[in-house]
mmCIF file of N, CA and C and ligand atoms in Angstrom:
data_model
loop_
_atom_site.group_PDB
_atom_site.id
_atom_site.type_symbol
_atom_site.label_atom_id
_atom_site.label_comp_id
_atom_site.label_asym_id
_atom_site.label_seq_id
_atom_site.Cartn_x
_atom_site.Cartn_y
_atom_site.Cartn_z
ATOM 1 N N UNK U 1 101.122 16.466 189.996
ATOM 2 C CA UNK U 1 100.432 16.715 190.365
ATOM 3 C C UNK U 1 100.283 17.284 191.923
ATOM 4 N N UNK U 2 100.580 18.265 192.267
ATOM 5 C CA UNK U 2 100.484 18.206 193.844
ATOM 6 C C UNK U 2 99.520 17.987 194.649
ATOM 7 N N UNK U 3 99.880 17.335 195.713
ATOM 8 C CA UNK U 3 99.277 16.975 197.399
ATOM 9 C C UNK U 3 99.191 17.915 198.120
ATOM 10 N N UNK U 4 98.859 19.112 197.875
ATOM 11 C CA UNK U 4 98.511 19.667 198.643
ATOM 12 C C UNK U 4 97.140 20.418 198.916
ATOM 13 N N UNK U 5 96.721 20.829 200.431
ATOM 14 C CA UNK U 5 95.057 20.932 200.692
ATOM 15 C C UNK U 5 94.900 22.775 199.298
ATOM 16 N N UNK U 6 95.639 23.060 199.454
ATOM 17 C CA UNK U 6 95.563 24.441 198.776
ATOM 18 C C UNK U 6 95.471 24.291 197.015
ATOM 19 N N UNK U 7 95.367 23.744 196.750
ATOM 20 C CA UNK U 7 95.852 22.597 195.433
ATOM 21 C C UNK U 7 94.359 21.991 194.949
ATOM 22 N N UNK U 8 94.161 20.830 195.551
ATOM 23 C CA UNK U 8 93.024 20.668 196.069
ATOM 24 C C UNK U 8 92.458 21.537 196.276
ATOM 25 N N UNK U 9 92.158 22.494 196.973
ATOM 26 C CA UNK U 9 90.810 23.626 196.528
ATOM 27 C C UNK U 9 90.752 24.165 195.615
ATOM 28 N N UNK U 10 92.701 24.161 194.888
ATOM 29 C CA UNK U 10 91.992 25.321 193.451
ATOM 30 C C UNK U 10 91.490 24.118 192.229
ATOM 31 N N UNK U 11 91.836 22.254 192.855
ATOM 32 C CA UNK U 11 90.972 22.022 191.632
ATOM 33 C C UNK U 11 89.960 21.226 191.482
ATOM 34 N N UNK U 12 88.939 21.759 192.799
ATOM 35 C CA UNK U 12 87.657 21.497 192.976
ATOM 36 C C UNK U 12 87.698 20.627 193.938
ATOM 37 N N UNK U 13 88.823 19.918 194.399
ATOM 38 C CA UNK U 13 88.081 18.289 195.290
ATOM 39 C C UNK U 13 88.052 18.471 196.287
ATOM 40 N N UNK U 14 87.995 20.308 196.627
ATOM 41 C CA UNK U 14 87.745 19.719 198.127
ATOM 42 C C UNK U 14 86.942 21.017 198.193
ATOM 43 N N UNK U 15 85.943 21.378 198.746
ATOM 44 C CA UNK U 15 85.102 22.050 198.696
ATOM 45 C C UNK U 15 85.767 23.353 199.582
ATOM 46 N N UNK U 16 85.438 24.664 199.328
ATOM 47 C CA UNK U 16 85.243 25.994 199.509
ATOM 48 C C UNK U 16 84.675 26.774 199.019
ATOM 49 N N UNK U 17 84.595 28.341 199.836
ATOM 50 C CA UNK U 17 83.699 29.307 199.843
ATOM 51 C C UNK U 17 84.136 30.302 198.872
ATOM 52 N N UNK U 18 83.648 30.413 197.950
ATOM 53 C CA UNK U 18 84.965 31.215 196.869
ATOM 54 C C UNK U 18 84.500 32.861 196.497
ATOM 55 N N UNK U 19 85.129 33.911 196.893
ATOM 56 C CA UNK U 19 84.561 35.004 196.960
ATOM 57 C C UNK U 19 85.061 35.258 195.418
ATOM 58 N N UNK U 20 85.915 34.786 194.950
ATOM 59 C CA UNK U 20 86.970 35.691 194.074
ATOM 60 C C UNK U 20 87.349 33.997 193.353
ATOM 61 N N UNK U 21 87.851 34.686 191.546
ATOM 62 C CA UNK U 21 88.616 33.536 190.719
ATOM 63 C C UNK U 21 88.893 33.994 189.592
ATOM 64 N N UNK U 22 90.411 34.527 188.955
ATOM 65 C CA UNK U 22 91.243 34.009 187.721
ATOM 66 C C UNK U 22 91.197 33.732 187.514
ATOM 67 N N UNK U 23 91.851 33.185 186.107
ATOM 68 C CA UNK U 23 93.511 32.134 185.608
ATOM 69 C C UNK U 23 94.494 32.305 186.623
ATOM 70 N N UNK U 24 94.902 33.303 187.367
ATOM 71 C CA UNK U 24 95.847 33.568 188.573
ATOM 72 C C UNK U 24 96.017 32.991 190.041
ATOM 73 N N UNK U 25 94.124 32.837 190.841
ATOM 74 C CA UNK U 25 94.213 33.695 192.116
ATOM 75 C C UNK U 25 92.659 32.664 191.975
ATOM 76 N N UNK U 26 92.218 32.208 193.516
ATOM 77 C CA UNK U 26 90.978 32.677 193.716
ATOM 78 C C UNK U 26 90.624 32.868 195.712
ATOM 79 N N UNK U 27 90.380 34.024 195.484
ATOM 80 C CA UNK U 27 89.789 33.936 197.442
ATOM 81 C C UNK U 27 88.939 33.273 197.590
ATOM 82 N N UNK U 28 89.139 32.497 198.269
ATOM 83 C CA UNK U 28 87.991 31.706 199.594
ATOM 84 C C UNK U 28 87.830 32.810 200.827
ATOM 85 N N UNK U 29 86.858 32.091 201.748
ATOM 86 C CA UNK U 29 86.983 32.371 203.070
ATOM 87 C C UNK U 29 87.620 31.164 203.995
ATOM 88 N N UNK U 30 88.573 31.900 204.397
ATOM 89 C CA UNK U 30 88.857 30.992 205.477
ATOM 90 C C UNK U 30 88.324 30.229 206.614
ATOM 91 N N UNK U 31 88.356 28.549 206.378
ATOM 92 C CA UNK U 31 87.993 27.675 207.489
ATOM 93 C C UNK U 31 87.848 27.630 208.579
ATOM 94 N N UNK U 32 88.871 28.769 209.690
ATOM 95 C CA UNK U 32 88.786 29.123 210.804
ATOM 96 C C UNK U 32 88.848 29.857 210.705
ATOM 97 N N UNK U 33 87.985 31.057 211.178
ATOM 98 C CA UNK U 33 88.260 32.282 210.470
ATOM 99 C C UNK U 33 88.788 33.313 212.223
ATOM 100 N N UNK U 34 89.375 34.189 212.022
ATOM 101 C CA UNK U 34 90.596 35.361 212.648
ATOM 102 C C UNK U 34 89.606 36.560 212.951
ATOM 103 N N UNK U 35 88.525 36.780 212.058
ATOM 104 C CA UNK U 35 88.081 38.116 211.995
ATOM 105 C C UNK U 35 86.891 37.972 211.289
ATOM 106 N N UNK U 36 86.083 38.618 211.603
ATOM 107 C CA UNK U 36 84.396 38.701 211.288
ATOM 108 C C UNK U 36 84.446 38.334 209.134
ATOM 109 N N UNK U 37 85.933 39.164 208.960
ATOM 110 C CA UNK U 37 85.932 38.559 207.690
ATOM 111 C C UNK U 37 86.926 38.277 207.754
ATOM 112 N N UNK U 38 87.286 36.592 206.801
ATOM 113 C CA UNK U 38 88.567 36.360 206.347
ATOM 114 C C UNK U 38 88.612 35.427 205.521
ATOM 115 N N UNK U 39 89.375 36.244 204.277
ATOM 116 C CA UNK U 39 89.841 35.608 203.303
ATOM 117 C C UNK U 39 91.225 35.332 202.966
ATOM 118 N N UNK U 40 91.426 33.909 202.135
ATOM 119 C CA UNK U 40 92.961 33.991 202.026
ATOM 120 C C UNK U 40 92.889 34.889 200.265
ATOM 121 N N UNK U 41 93.805 35.178 199.842
ATOM 122 C CA UNK U 41 94.372 34.503 198.929
ATOM 123 C C UNK U 41 94.975 34.209 198.267
ATOM 124 N N UNK U 42 94.548 32.627 196.921
ATOM 125 C CA UNK U 42 95.706 31.996 197.126
ATOM 126 C C UNK U 42 96.326 31.690 195.255
ATOM 127 N N UNK U 43 97.089 31.629 195.569
ATOM 128 C CA UNK U 43 97.720 31.463 194.139
ATOM 129 C C UNK U 43 97.663 30.005 192.710
ATOM 130 N N UNK U 44 96.925 29.999 191.923
ATOM 131 C CA UNK U 44 96.416 29.009 191.099
ATOM 132 C C UNK U 44 98.077 28.446 191.216
ATOM 133 N N UNK U 45 99.173 28.802 191.015
ATOM 134 C CA UNK U 45 100.371 27.573 191.412
ATOM 135 C C UNK U 45 100.450 26.958 192.487
ATOM 136 N N UNK U 46 101.460 26.234 192.760
ATOM 137 C CA UNK U 46 101.366 25.373 193.412
ATOM 138 C C UNK U 46 103.423 26.439 193.546
ATOM 139 N N UNK U 47 102.915 26.744 194.833
ATOM 140 C CA UNK U 47 104.424 27.908 195.041
ATOM 141 C C UNK U 47 104.864 27.734 196.425
ATOM 142 N N UNK U 48 105.932 27.504 197.108
ATOM 143 C CA UNK U 48 105.736 26.941 198.883
ATOM 144 C C UNK U 48 105.643 28.692 199.582
ATOM 145 N N UNK U 49 106.146 29.560 199.178
ATOM 146 C CA UNK U 49 106.304 30.851 200.255
ATOM 147 C C UNK U 49 106.512 31.945 199.342
ATOM 148 N N UNK U 50 106.327 32.649 200.100
ATOM 149 C CA UNK U 50 106.748 34.047 198.997
ATOM 150 C C UNK U 50 108.199 34.049 198.870
ATOM 151 N N UNK U 51 109.101 33.479 199.353
ATOM 152 C CA UNK U 51 111.147 32.604 199.082
ATOM 153 C C UNK U 51 110.797 31.767 197.630
ATOM 154 N N UNK U 52 110.149 31.933 197.134
ATOM 155 C CA UNK U 52 110.115 31.203 196.442
ATOM 156 C C UNK U 52 108.793 32.100 194.691
ATOM 157 N N UNK U 53 108.805 32.973 195.036
ATOM 158 C CA UNK U 53 107.816 33.320 193.384
ATOM 159 C C UNK U 53 109.413 34.844 193.007
ATOM 160 N N UNK U 54 109.298 34.750 192.119
ATOM 161 C CA UNK U 54 109.593 35.215 190.893
ATOM 162 C C UNK U 54 109.527 35.863 190.316
ATOM 163 N N UNK U 55 107.767 35.396 190.037
ATOM 164 C CA UNK U 55 106.862 36.862 189.155
ATOM 165 C C UNK U 55 106.276 37.622 190.618
ATOM 166 N N UNK U 56 107.374 38.508 189.340
ATOM 167 C CA UNK U 56 106.655 39.838 190.915
ATOM 168 C C UNK U 56 105.563 40.223 190.797
ATOM 169 N N UNK U 57 105.110 40.262 189.077
ATOM 170 C CA UNK U 57 103.691 40.353 188.875
ATOM 171 C C UNK U 57 102.551 39.859 188.795
ATOM 172 N N UNK U 58 102.572 38.404 190.076
ATOM 173 C CA UNK U 58 102.170 37.273 190.601
ATOM 174 C C UNK U 58 101.554 38.602 192.173
ATOM 175 N N UNK U 59 102.418 38.897 192.178
ATOM 176 C CA UNK U 59 102.206 39.784 193.459
ATOM 177 C C UNK U 59 101.109 41.261 193.573
ATOM 178 N N UNK U 60 101.661 41.870 192.369
ATOM 179 C CA UNK U 60 101.224 42.818 192.157
ATOM 180 C C UNK U 60 99.405 42.389 192.333
ATOM 181 N N UNK U 61 99.515 41.664 191.216
ATOM 182 C CA UNK U 61 97.729 41.152 190.999
ATOM 183 C C UNK U 61 97.095 40.417 191.826
ATOM 184 N N UNK U 62 97.971 39.804 193.053
ATOM 185 C CA UNK U 62 97.742 39.545 194.479
ATOM 186 C C UNK U 62 97.082 41.245 195.123
ATOM 187 N N UNK U 63 97.782 41.450 194.871
ATOM 188 C CA UNK U 63 96.857 42.738 195.632
ATOM 189 C C UNK U 63 96.410 43.756 195.337
ATOM 190 N N UNK U 64 96.057 43.800 193.761
ATOM 191 C CA UNK U 64 95.421 43.799 193.126
ATOM 192 C C UNK U 64 93.927 43.183 193.470
ATOM 193 N N UNK U 65 94.334 42.417 194.193
ATOM 194 C CA UNK U 65 92.126 41.069 194.019
ATOM 195 C C UNK U 65 92.321 41.568 196.150
ATOM 196 N N UNK U 66 93.686 41.298 196.584
ATOM 197 C CA UNK U 66 92.922 42.160 197.929
ATOM 198 C C UNK U 66 92.665 44.086 198.225
ATOM 199 N N UNK U 67 93.088 44.313 197.342
ATOM 200 C CA UNK U 67 92.225 45.719 197.062
ATOM 201 C C UNK U 67 90.722 44.986 196.317
ATOM 202 N N UNK U 68 90.602 44.733 195.524
ATOM 203 C CA UNK U 68 88.909 44.542 195.163
ATOM 204 C C UNK U 68 88.295 43.850 196.112
ATOM 205 N N UNK U 69 88.536 43.281 196.734
ATOM 206 C CA UNK U 69 87.800 42.329 197.581
ATOM 207 C C UNK U 69 88.253 43.419 198.982
ATOM 208 N N UNK U 70 88.587 44.403 199.479
ATOM 209 C CA UNK U 70 87.999 45.184 200.151
ATOM 210 C C UNK U 70 87.437 45.716 199.848
ATOM 211 N N UNK U 71 86.845 47.026 199.348
ATOM 212 C CA UNK U 71 85.577 47.531 198.377
ATOM 213 C C UNK U 71 84.307 46.907 198.337
ATOM 214 N N UNK U 72 84.752 45.702 197.633
ATOM 215 C CA UNK U 72 83.329 44.411 197.468
ATOM 216 C C UNK U 72 82.753 44.459 199.018
ATOM 217 N N UNK U 73 83.736 43.755 200.015
ATOM 218 C CA UNK U 73 83.101 43.872 201.573
ATOM 219 C C UNK U 73 83.641 44.574 202.785
ATOM 220 N N UNK U 74 83.582 45.946 202.043
ATOM 221 C CA UNK U 74 83.615 47.332 202.409
ATOM 222 C C UNK U 74 84.142 46.939 203.895
ATOM 223 N N UNK U 75 85.649 46.517 203.790
ATOM 224 C CA UNK U 75 86.584 46.822 204.636
ATOM 225 C C UNK U 75 86.919 48.069 204.528
ATOM 226 N N UNK U 76 87.328 48.662 203.280
ATOM 227 C CA UNK U 76 88.071 49.378 203.322
ATOM 228 C C UNK U 76 87.328 51.072 203.862
ATOM 229 N N UNK U 77 86.877 51.205 203.942
ATOM 230 C CA UNK U 77 86.560 52.045 204.495
ATOM 231 C C UNK U 77 87.247 52.368 205.966
ATOM 232 N N UNK U 78 86.667 50.892 207.833
ATOM 233 C CA UNK U 78 87.534 50.862 208.637
ATOM 234 C C UNK U 78 88.167 50.782 208.065
ATOM 235 N N UNK U 79 89.206 49.791 207.560
ATOM 236 C CA UNK U 79 90.850 49.092 207.489
ATOM 237 C C UNK U 79 90.861 48.011 208.042
ATOM 238 N N UNK U 80 91.675 47.353 207.063
ATOM 239 C CA UNK U 80 91.927 46.142 206.906
ATOM 240 C C UNK U 80 93.177 45.317 207.733
ATOM 241 N N UNK U 81 93.400 44.100 207.681
ATOM 242 C CA UNK U 81 94.793 43.908 207.474
ATOM 243 C C UNK U 81 95.073 42.556 206.635
ATOM 244 N N UNK U 82 96.142 42.968 206.184
ATOM 245 C CA UNK U 82 96.546 41.065 204.866
ATOM 246 C C UNK U 82 97.656 41.235 205.493
ATOM 247 N N UNK U 83 97.807 39.562 205.483
ATOM 248 C CA UNK U 83 99.155 39.242 206.052
ATOM 249 C C UNK U 83 99.650 37.784 206.255
ATOM 250 N N UNK U 84 101.385 37.872 205.431
ATOM 251 C CA UNK U 84 101.320 36.473 205.023
ATOM 252 C C UNK U 84 102.438 35.844 205.889
ATOM 253 N N UNK U 85 101.850 34.955 206.538
ATOM 254 C CA UNK U 85 103.162 34.326 207.021
ATOM 255 C C UNK U 85 103.724 33.054 206.449
ATOM 256 N N UNK U 86 105.638 33.327 206.733
ATOM 257 C CA UNK U 86 106.010 32.984 205.952
ATOM 258 C C UNK U 86 107.274 31.648 207.203
ATOM 259 N N UNK U 87 107.505 30.679 206.467
ATOM 260 C CA UNK U 87 107.908 29.849 207.110
ATOM 261 C C UNK U 87 107.464 29.636 208.202
ATOM 262 N N UNK U 88 108.612 28.396 209.361
ATOM 263 C CA UNK U 88 107.982 28.038 211.186
ATOM 264 C C UNK U 88 108.075 29.314 211.821
ATOM 265 N N UNK U 89 108.598 29.825 211.975
ATOM 266 C CA UNK U 89 108.795 31.241 212.823
ATOM 267 C C UNK U 89 107.832 31.985 211.996
ATOM 268 N N UNK U 90 107.272 32.078 210.939
ATOM 269 C CA UNK U 90 106.364 32.744 210.795
ATOM 270 C C UNK U 90 105.237 32.556 210.340
ATOM 271 N N UNK U 91 104.931 31.520 211.277
ATOM 272 C CA UNK U 91 103.219 30.475 211.677
ATOM 273 C C UNK U 91 102.337 29.909 210.347
ATOM 274 N N UNK U 92 103.803 29.623 209.374
ATOM 275 C CA UNK U 92 102.924 29.083 208.013
ATOM 276 C C UNK U 92 102.572 27.365 208.561
ATOM 277 N N UNK U 93 101.435 27.189 207.692
ATOM 278 C CA UNK U 93 100.910 25.947 208.290
ATOM 279 C C UNK U 93 100.719 25.159 207.174
ATOM 280 N N UNK U 94 99.779 25.812 206.265
ATOM 281 C CA UNK U 94 100.228 25.366 204.161
ATOM 282 C C UNK U 94 101.010 26.076 203.664
ATOM 283 N N UNK U 95 101.841 24.977 203.192
ATOM 284 C CA UNK U 95 103.015 25.432 202.778
ATOM 285 C C UNK U 95 102.911 25.578 201.617
ATOM 286 N N UNK U 96 101.813 26.978 200.924
ATOM 287 C CA UNK U 96 101.039 27.062 198.959
ATOM 288 C C UNK U 96 100.657 28.470 199.373
ATOM 289 N N UNK U 97 101.623 29.243 197.778
ATOM 290 C CA UNK U 97 101.496 30.412 199.003
ATOM 291 C C UNK U 97 100.069 31.306 198.570
ATOM 292 N N UNK U 98 99.895 31.659 200.163
ATOM 293 C CA UNK U 98 98.047 32.788 200.071
ATOM 294 C C UNK U 98 98.602 34.086 201.112
ATOM 295 N N UNK U 99 98.579 34.762 201.244
ATOM 296 C CA UNK U 99 97.189 36.430 201.725
ATOM 297 C C UNK U 99 96.679 35.665 202.315
ATOM 298 N N UNK U 100 96.205 36.712 204.200
ATOM 299 C CA UNK U 100 94.955 36.440 204.519
ATOM 300 C C UNK U 100 94.116 37.637 204.622
ATOM 301 N N UNK U 101 93.167 38.222 204.097
ATOM 302 C CA UNK U 101 92.378 39.392 204.300
ATOM 303 C C UNK U 101 91.519 39.349 205.406
ATOM 304 N N UNK U 102 91.891 40.737 206.434
ATOM 305 C CA UNK U 102 90.313 40.255 207.702
ATOM 306 C C UNK U 102 90.334 41.869 208.214
ATOM 307 N N UNK U 103 89.763 41.746 208.497
ATOM 308 C CA UNK U 103 88.957 43.218 208.747
ATOM 309 C C UNK U 103 87.183 42.986 209.568
ATOM 310 N N UNK U 104 86.560 44.342 209.330
ATOM 311 C CA UNK U 104 85.541 43.639 210.098
ATOM 312 C C UNK U 104 85.959 43.795 211.984
ATOM 313 N N UNK U 105 86.855 44.044 212.441
ATOM 314 C CA UNK U 105 86.939 44.276 214.125
ATOM 315 C C UNK U 105 88.379 45.130 213.852
ATOM 316 N N UNK U 106 88.612 45.432 215.088
ATOM 317 C CA UNK U 106 89.659 46.049 215.043
ATOM 318 C C UNK U 106 91.264 45.336 215.539
ATOM 319 N N UNK U 107 92.332 45.520 214.686
ATOM 320 C CA UNK U 107 92.976 44.400 214.673
ATOM 321 C C UNK U 107 94.092 44.962 215.715
ATOM 322 N N UNK U 108 95.387 44.515 216.861
ATOM 323 C CA UNK U 108 96.072 43.915 217.531
ATOM 324 C C UNK U 108 96.816 44.134 217.483
ATOM 325 N N UNK U 109 98.309 44.843 218.041
ATOM 326 C CA UNK U 109 99.096 44.694 217.669
ATOM 327 C C UNK U 109 100.746 45.283 218.983
ATOM 328 N N UNK U 110 101.204 44.438 218.785
ATOM 329 C CA UNK U 110 102.070 43.283 218.326
ATOM 330 C C UNK U 110 100.949 42.042 218.067
ATOM 331 N N UNK U 111 100.973 41.203 216.654
ATOM 332 C CA UNK U 111 100.026 40.240 216.788
ATOM 333 C C UNK U 111 100.897 39.147 217.784
ATOM 334 N N UNK U 112 100.518 38.115 217.409
ATOM 335 C CA UNK U 112 101.286 37.248 218.898
ATOM 336 C C UNK U 112 102.331 36.132 217.843
HETATM 337 P P1 5GP B 201 98.714 30.197 207.233
HETATM 338 O O1 5GP B 201 98.670 29.701 208.760
HETATM 339 O O2 5GP B 201 99.437 28.733 206.286
HETATM 340 O O3 5GP B 201 99.479 30.790 206.667
HETATM 341 O O4 5GP B 201 97.601 30.201 207.022
HETATM 342 C C1 5GP B 201 96.487 28.636 206.642
HETATM 343 C C2 5GP B 201 95.492 29.178 206.579
HETATM 344 O O5 5GP B 201 94.267 27.740 205.780
HETATM 345 C C3 5GP B 201 95.090 28.937 207.777
HETATM 346 O O6 5GP B 201 94.103 30.362 208.573
HETATM 347 C C4 5GP B 201 93.668 27.555 208.309
HETATM 348 O O7 5GP B 201 92.304 28.238 209.077
HETATM 349 C C5 5GP B 201 92.933 28.018 206.988
HETATM 350 N N1 5GP B 201 92.803 26.808 205.691
HETATM 351 C C6 5GP B 201 93.781 25.086 206.433
HETATM 352 N N2 5GP B 201 92.864 24.721 205.283
HETATM 353 C C7 5GP B 201 91.330 24.888 205.212
HETATM 354 C C8 5GP B 201 91.002 24.226 204.072
HETATM 355 O O8 5GP B 201 90.749 23.515 204.545
HETATM 356 N N3 5GP B 201 89.487 25.398 203.477
HETATM 357 C C9 5GP B 201 89.953 26.390 204.088
HETATM 358 N N4 5GP B 201 88.593 27.327 203.669
HETATM 359 N N5 5GP B 201 90.631 27.649 205.169
HETATM 360 C C10 5GP B 201 91.740 25.933 205.305
HETATM 361 ZN ZN1 ZN B 202 99.949 23.263 196.556
#
């Protein structure tokens, strides 16, 4: 059993505000939101980063869920940002595959 924060959230051992769940992913509110809406779409399987992904269908599925959430939480009309931080220089802090979905304010570019 993998002892990582997101595995523990997936197993229900740590609390989270769940926005969506199916057999492959969960979507939760980020504990430290960087925008009025900030969700994390997390694979249920422990995969360290996109570098370890072998199942392209999983990524397609994650993006279907992102689209669903963007519509459900009214982000689609004004726009939103999807982020994947990969590795040290990418700013990844939790080594369990997840995508950020942020919206509710205009985003800056370039990101920090
Ligand atoms: P990363 O930097 O790896 O791309 O993103 C990790 C994200 O997970 C951060 O935005 C951080 O705020 C969030 N996070 C870290 N620990 C927890 C937690 O226990 N619960 C929730 N909901 N989010 C968390
Ligand atoms: Zn994990």
